[in-house]
GROMACS .gro file of C-alpha atoms in nm:
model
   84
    1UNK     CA    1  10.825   8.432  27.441
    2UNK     CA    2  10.876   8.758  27.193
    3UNK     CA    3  10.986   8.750  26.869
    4UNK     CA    4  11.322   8.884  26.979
    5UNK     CA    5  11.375   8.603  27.184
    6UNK     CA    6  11.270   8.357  26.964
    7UNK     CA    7  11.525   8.523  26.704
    8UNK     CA    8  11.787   8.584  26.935
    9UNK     CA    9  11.814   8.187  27.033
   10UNK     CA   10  11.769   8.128  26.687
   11UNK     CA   11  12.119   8.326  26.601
   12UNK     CA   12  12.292   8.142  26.900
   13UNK     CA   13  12.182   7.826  26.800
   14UNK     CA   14  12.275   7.925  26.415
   15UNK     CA   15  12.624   8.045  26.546
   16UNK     CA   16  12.667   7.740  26.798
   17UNK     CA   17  12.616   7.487  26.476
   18UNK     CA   18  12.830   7.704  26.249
   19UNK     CA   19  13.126   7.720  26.526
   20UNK     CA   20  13.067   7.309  26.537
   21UNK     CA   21  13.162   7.262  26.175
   22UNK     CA   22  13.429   7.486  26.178
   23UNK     CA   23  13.597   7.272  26.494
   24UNK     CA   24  13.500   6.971  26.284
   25UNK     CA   25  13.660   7.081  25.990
   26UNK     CA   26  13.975   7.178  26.226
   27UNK     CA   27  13.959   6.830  26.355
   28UNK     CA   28  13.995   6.691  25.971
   29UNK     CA   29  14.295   6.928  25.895
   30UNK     CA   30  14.490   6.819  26.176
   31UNK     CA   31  14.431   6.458  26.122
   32UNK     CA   32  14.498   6.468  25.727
   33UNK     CA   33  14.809   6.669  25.865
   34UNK     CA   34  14.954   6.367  26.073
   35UNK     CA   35  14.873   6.555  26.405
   36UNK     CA   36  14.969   6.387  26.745
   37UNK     CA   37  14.688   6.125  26.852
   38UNK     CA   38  14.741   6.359  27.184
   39UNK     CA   39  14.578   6.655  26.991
   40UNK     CA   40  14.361   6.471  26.838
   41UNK     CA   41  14.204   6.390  27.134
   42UNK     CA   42  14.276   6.752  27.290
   43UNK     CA   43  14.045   6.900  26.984
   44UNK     CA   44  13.762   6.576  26.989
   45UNK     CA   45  13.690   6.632  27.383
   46UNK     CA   46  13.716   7.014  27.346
   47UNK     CA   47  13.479   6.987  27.066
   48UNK     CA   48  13.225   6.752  27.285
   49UNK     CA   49  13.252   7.023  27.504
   50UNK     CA   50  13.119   7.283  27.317
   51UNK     CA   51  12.855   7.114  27.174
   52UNK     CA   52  12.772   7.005  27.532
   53UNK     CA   53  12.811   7.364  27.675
   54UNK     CA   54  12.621   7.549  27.366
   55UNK     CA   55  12.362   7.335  27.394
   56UNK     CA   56  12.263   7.412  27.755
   57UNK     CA   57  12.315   7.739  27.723
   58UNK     CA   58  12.035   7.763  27.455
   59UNK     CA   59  11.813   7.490  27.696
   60UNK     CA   60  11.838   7.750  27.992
   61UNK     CA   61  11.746   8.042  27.769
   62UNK     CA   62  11.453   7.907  27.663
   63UNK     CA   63  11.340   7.819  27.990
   64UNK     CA   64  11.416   8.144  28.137
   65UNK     CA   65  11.228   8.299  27.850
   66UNK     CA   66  10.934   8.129  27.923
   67UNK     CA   67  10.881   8.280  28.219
   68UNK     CA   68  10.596   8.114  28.448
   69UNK     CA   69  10.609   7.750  28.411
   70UNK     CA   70  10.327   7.648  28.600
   71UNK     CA   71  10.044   7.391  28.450
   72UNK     CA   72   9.681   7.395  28.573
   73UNK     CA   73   9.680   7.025  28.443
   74UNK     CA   74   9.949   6.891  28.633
   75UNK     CA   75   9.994   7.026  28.970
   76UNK     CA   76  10.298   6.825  29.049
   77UNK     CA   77  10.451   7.114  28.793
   78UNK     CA   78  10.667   7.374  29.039
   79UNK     CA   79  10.573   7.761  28.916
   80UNK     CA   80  10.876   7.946  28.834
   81UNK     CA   81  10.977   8.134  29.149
   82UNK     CA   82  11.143   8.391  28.909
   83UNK     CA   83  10.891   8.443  28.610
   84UNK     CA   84  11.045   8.764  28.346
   0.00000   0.00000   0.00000
């Protein structure tokens, strides 16, 4: 994988974690504000999803990055039909 990959993921990952707390800290506003238990919810499950979705985003990029997945040690390992 380059270096600009490797950095590249690394920014995602930093901007997927920094976008978490900022929906977490959203989450404890509305609560200490008396919010409905409705958008509570709303903002807990929408906040799972991101999480959720950020994450595989950054597991597929990685594996696309690598390219050619085969292993000469384990041959039960399927090559990547579409190396980069």
């Amino acid at each position: 994988m380059t270096p600009e990959m490797i950095n590249c993921l690394a920014e995602v990952a930093g901007a997927l974690e920094k976008l978490n707390r900022a929906l977490s800290a959203e989450l404890t506003e509305i609560e200490r504000d008396g919010a409905t238990s409705s958008k509570i919810q709303h903002l807990k499950e929408g906040i799972k999803a991101v999480k959720d979705s950020g994450n595989m985003v950054l597991i597929w990029a990685d594996y696309i990055a690598r390219g050619d997945l085969e292993d000469p040690e384990n041959p039960d390992v399927i090559r990547d039909p579409n190396p980069r």
